[in-house]
């Protein structure tokens, strides 16, 4: 069994504790260390070899990009999987991180399923996970998916939404509730009335606050359309839209809104 060392870097205590808990629940044989800034991260990496780094981007004094650049300049960390955990999804940020050698992104807010999938992907590429660890992670993800399937009311958006939205294509407008949202994409649920957006179709997303105030009109394209129940007459449909806009004002406004609904 591979006993790997995982480093979590985030200046927000809540995020550090949440990520640490998720990793320990999913990989109980891993050793997890959490620090609150870039300087502490570098100090920890100088004292111990870590196999995976989960690092926030926006931190005081030393950013996640600074930590990434330091890692890639060290022989011991040139190829260590580095996942940037951030709400920043603008093109310029993505390009900077790619150029510096980031392995993947995890957009805030995120689920345990999303975190585990990213970790398995990064560690499997370097053959760091044992067959037992891969099997356990797969079983856990399957169990999470079955739990979702066993709660149709929640999957249909019966829980408290993170906001309201409209998705507009060239023909019609769909009213929807927001299930998940970050600076790169939005997942919404719409009522199945016989028509819905198509995969790869370009759309405009109008995001509203629950009070009815408009937040932003963001251009994007549909990447997923999925029934919330496994039957032909499912009452609701999940739609995932990836954003194409890189307007700084829209992204700044959207970032504030995301923080307000966490």
Coordinates of C-alpha atoms in Angstrom, one line a residue:
X1 CA 0.0 0.0 0.0
X2 CA 1.4 3.4 -1.0
X3 CA 1.7 5.8 2.0
X4 CA 1.8 9.2 0.3
X5 CA 2.3 12.6 1.8
X6 CA -0.2 15.3 0.8
X7 CA 0.3 19.0 1.4
X8 CA -2.7 21.4 1.7
X9 CA -2.0 25.1 1.4
X10 CA -4.7 27.7 2.0
X11 CA -5.0 30.8 4.1
X12 CA -8.6 30.1 4.9
X13 CA -8.9 27.8 7.9
X14 CA -12.3 26.4 6.8
X15 CA -10.9 25.4 3.4
X16 CA -7.8 23.8 5.0
X17 CA -9.9 21.8 7.4
X18 CA -12.4 20.8 4.7
X19 CA -9.8 19.6 2.2
X20 CA -7.8 17.8 4.9
X21 CA -11.0 16.0 6.1
X22 CA -11.9 15.0 2.5
X23 CA -8.5 13.6 1.8
X24 CA -8.3 11.6 5.1
X25 CA -11.8 10.2 4.6
X26 CA -11.0 9.1 1.0
X27 CA -7.4 7.9 1.6
X28 CA -7.0 7.0 5.3
X29 CA -3.5 5.7 4.7
X30 CA -2.3 9.0 3.4
X31 CA -0.4 11.5 5.6
X32 CA -1.9 15.0 5.3
X33 CA -0.2 18.2 6.4
X34 CA -2.0 21.6 6.2
X35 CA -0.4 25.0 6.3
X36 CA -1.8 28.5 5.9
X37 CA 0.6 30.3 3.6
X38 CA 3.2 29.9 0.9
X39 CA 6.2 30.5 3.2
X40 CA 5.0 27.7 5.5
X41 CA 4.5 25.5 2.5
X42 CA 8.1 25.9 1.3
X43 CA 9.4 25.3 4.8
X44 CA 7.4 22.1 5.0
X45 CA 8.6 20.9 1.6
X46 CA 12.2 21.6 2.5
X47 CA 11.8 19.3 5.5
X48 CA 9.7 16.5 4.0
X49 CA 9.0 15.1 0.5
X50 CA 5.4 15.5 -0.5
X51 CA 3.7 13.5 -3.3
X52 CA 0.9 15.9 -4.1
X53 CA 0.3 19.6 -3.4
X54 CA -3.2 21.1 -3.1
X55 CA -2.6 24.8 -3.1
X56 CA -4.8 27.9 -3.0
X57 CA -4.0 30.7 -5.5
X58 CA -4.8 33.9 -3.7
X59 CA -2.8 34.2 -0.4
X60 CA -1.2 37.2 1.2
X61 CA 2.6 37.8 0.7
X62 CA 3.2 34.7 -1.4
X63 CA 0.6 33.4 -3.9
X64 CA -0.1 29.9 -5.1
X65 CA 1.6 30.8 -8.4
X66 CA 4.8 31.7 -6.4
X67 CA 4.7 28.4 -4.6
X68 CA 4.3 26.6 -7.9
X69 CA 7.2 28.4 -9.5
X70 CA 9.4 27.6 -6.5
X71 CA 8.4 23.9 -6.8
X72 CA 9.3 23.7 -10.4
X73 CA 12.7 25.2 -9.7
X74 CA 13.6 22.5 -7.3
X75 CA 14.9 19.1 -8.4
X76 CA 12.8 17.3 -5.8
X77 CA 9.6 19.0 -6.9
X78 CA 10.0 19.4 -10.7
X79 CA 7.4 16.8 -11.5
X80 CA 5.4 16.6 -8.3
X81 CA 1.6 16.8 -9.0
X82 CA 0.5 20.3 -8.2
X83 CA -3.3 21.1 -8.1
X84 CA -4.3 24.8 -7.9
X85 CA -7.4 25.1 -5.7
X86 CA -8.9 28.4 -6.7
X87 CA -12.0 30.5 -7.6
X88 CA -9.9 32.3 -10.3
X89 CA -10.7 30.8 -13.7
X90 CA -9.9 33.7 -16.0
X91 CA -7.9 32.9 -19.1
X92 CA -4.8 34.9 -18.1
X93 CA -4.6 33.1 -14.7
X94 CA -5.0 29.7 -16.3
X95 CA -2.3 30.4 -18.9
X96 CA 0.1 31.7 -16.2
X97 CA -0.4 28.5 -14.2
X98 CA 0.0 26.2 -17.2
X99 CA 3.2 28.0 -18.2
X100 CA 4.5 27.6 -14.6
X101 CA 3.8 23.8 -14.7
X102 CA 0.5 23.3 -12.9
X103 CA -1.0 19.8 -13.3
X104 CA -4.7 20.6 -12.8
X105 CA -7.3 23.0 -11.4
X106 CA -9.9 22.5 -8.8
X107 CA -12.5 25.3 -8.8
X108 CA -14.0 26.6 -5.6
X109 CA -16.6 25.6 -4.4
X110 CA -16.0 21.9 -5.0
X111 CA -17.3 18.5 -3.8
X112 CA -15.4 15.6 -2.3
X113 CA -16.1 13.7 -5.6
X114 CA -14.4 16.4 -7.6
X115 CA -11.4 16.5 -5.3
X116 CA -10.9 12.7 -5.3
X117 CA -11.2 12.5 -9.1
X118 CA -8.5 15.2 -9.5
X119 CA -6.3 13.5 -7.0
X120 CA -6.7 10.0 -8.6
X121 CA -6.0 11.5 -12.0
X122 CA -2.8 13.3 -10.9
X123 CA -1.4 10.4 -8.8
X124 CA -2.3 7.7 -11.3
X125 CA -0.3 9.4 -14.1
X126 CA 2.8 9.0 -11.9
X127 CA 1.8 5.5 -10.8
X128 CA 1.7 6.6 -7.2
X129 CA -1.5 4.8 -6.3
X130 CA -1.7 1.1 -5.5
X131 CA -4.4 -1.0 -7.0
X132 CA -6.1 -1.2 -3.6
X133 CA -6.2 2.6 -3.3
X134 CA -7.5 3.0 -6.8
X135 CA -10.2 0.4 -6.1
X136 CA -11.2 2.1 -2.8
X137 CA -11.4 5.5 -4.4
X138 CA -13.6 4.1 -7.3
X139 CA -15.9 2.4 -4.8
X140 CA -16.2 5.6 -2.8
X141 CA -17.1 7.6 -5.9
X142 CA -19.6 5.0 -6.9
X143 CA -21.2 5.0 -3.4
X144 CA -21.5 8.8 -3.6
X145 CA -23.2 8.6 -7.0
X146 CA -25.6 6.0 -5.7
X147 CA -26.5 8.3 -2.8
X148 CA -27.3 11.0 -5.3
X149 CA -29.5 8.6 -7.3
X150 CA -31.3 7.6 -4.1
X151 CA -32.4 11.2 -3.4
X152 CA -34.4 12.3 -6.4
X153 CA -35.9 15.3 -4.6
X154 CA -32.5 16.7 -3.9
X155 CA -31.3 15.9 -7.5
X156 CA -34.3 17.7 -8.9
X157 CA -33.2 20.8 -7.2
X158 CA -35.6 20.6 -4.2
X159 CA -32.9 21.9 -1.9
X160 CA -32.0 25.5 -1.4
X161 CA -30.6 26.8 -4.7
X162 CA -27.5 29.0 -4.9
X163 CA -29.4 31.4 -7.1
X164 CA -31.6 31.7 -10.1
X165 CA -30.7 32.0 -13.7
X166 CA -31.8 32.1 -17.3
X167 CA -30.2 30.2 -20.1
X168 CA -30.8 31.8 -23.5
X169 CA -30.1 30.2 -26.9
X170 CA -31.1 31.5 -30.3
X171 CA -34.7 30.2 -30.0
X172 CA -35.8 30.4 -26.4
X173 CA -35.2 31.1 -22.7
X174 CA -35.0 28.5 -20.0
X175 CA -35.6 29.5 -16.3
X176 CA -33.5 27.5 -14.0
X177 CA -32.1 27.1 -10.4
X178 CA -28.3 27.1 -9.8
X179 CA -27.0 23.9 -8.2
X180 CA -23.3 24.7 -8.4
X181 CA -21.2 27.7 -9.6
X182 CA -17.6 28.8 -10.0
X183 CA -15.7 31.2 -12.3
X184 CA -15.4 28.5 -15.0
X185 CA -18.8 26.9 -15.2
X186 CA -22.4 26.8 -13.8
X187 CA -24.5 23.7 -13.2
X188 CA -28.3 24.4 -13.3
X189 CA -31.5 22.4 -13.1
X190 CA -34.4 23.1 -15.5
X191 CA -37.9 21.6 -15.7
X192 CA -38.3 19.1 -18.5
X193 CA -40.9 20.6 -20.7
X194 CA -39.9 18.7 -23.8
X195 CA -37.1 21.0 -24.9
X196 CA -33.7 22.0 -23.4
X197 CA -30.3 23.3 -24.5
X198 CA -28.1 21.0 -26.6
X199 CA -24.5 19.9 -25.9
X200 CA -22.0 22.3 -27.5
X201 CA -24.7 24.9 -28.2
X202 CA -23.6 28.5 -27.5
X203 CA -25.8 30.2 -24.8
X204 CA -26.0 33.2 -22.6
X205 CA -26.4 32.7 -18.9
X206 CA -28.2 35.5 -17.0
X207 CA -27.4 34.9 -13.3
X208 CA -29.7 36.5 -10.7
X209 CA -29.6 36.9 -7.0
X210 CA -32.5 35.3 -5.1
X211 CA -33.8 38.8 -4.4
X212 CA -34.2 39.1 -8.2
X213 CA -31.3 41.5 -8.8
X214 CA -29.3 40.7 -11.9
X215 CA -25.7 39.6 -11.5
X216 CA -24.1 39.1 -14.9
X217 CA -24.8 38.0 -18.5
X218 CA -22.1 35.5 -19.3
X219 CA -21.4 33.8 -22.7
X220 CA -20.8 30.1 -22.6
X221 CA -21.5 26.8 -24.2
X222 CA -23.3 23.6 -23.0
X223 CA -21.0 20.8 -22.0
X224 CA -23.5 18.4 -20.3
X225 CA -27.3 17.7 -20.4
X226 CA -28.4 14.9 -18.0
X227 CA -31.7 13.7 -16.6
X228 CA -31.9 13.9 -12.8
X229 CA -33.6 10.6 -12.7
X230 CA -33.0 7.4 -14.7
X231 CA -36.3 7.4 -16.6
X232 CA -37.6 8.7 -19.9
X233 CA -40.1 11.2 -18.3
X234 CA -37.6 12.7 -15.8
X235 CA -39.2 15.9 -14.4
X236 CA -35.9 17.8 -14.3
X237 CA -32.7 18.0 -16.3
X238 CA -29.2 19.1 -15.2
X239 CA -27.4 21.4 -17.6
X240 CA -23.7 22.3 -17.3
X241 CA -22.5 25.4 -19.0
X242 CA -18.8 26.3 -19.4
X243 CA -18.1 30.1 -19.5
X244 CA -16.3 31.7 -22.5
X245 CA -16.3 35.2 -21.2
X246 CA -13.1 36.7 -19.9
X247 CA -14.5 40.2 -19.1
X248 CA -12.7 41.3 -15.9
X249 CA -15.7 43.2 -14.6
X250 CA -18.0 40.3 -15.1
X251 CA -15.6 37.9 -13.4
X252 CA -15.1 40.2 -10.5
X253 CA -18.8 40.6 -10.0
X254 CA -19.4 36.9 -10.3
X255 CA -16.6 36.2 -7.8
X256 CA -18.3 38.4 -5.2
X257 CA -21.6 36.6 -5.9
X258 CA -20.0 33.2 -5.5
X259 CA -18.6 34.2 -2.1
X260 CA -22.0 35.4 -1.0
X261 CA -23.8 32.1 -1.7
X262 CA -21.2 29.7 -0.2

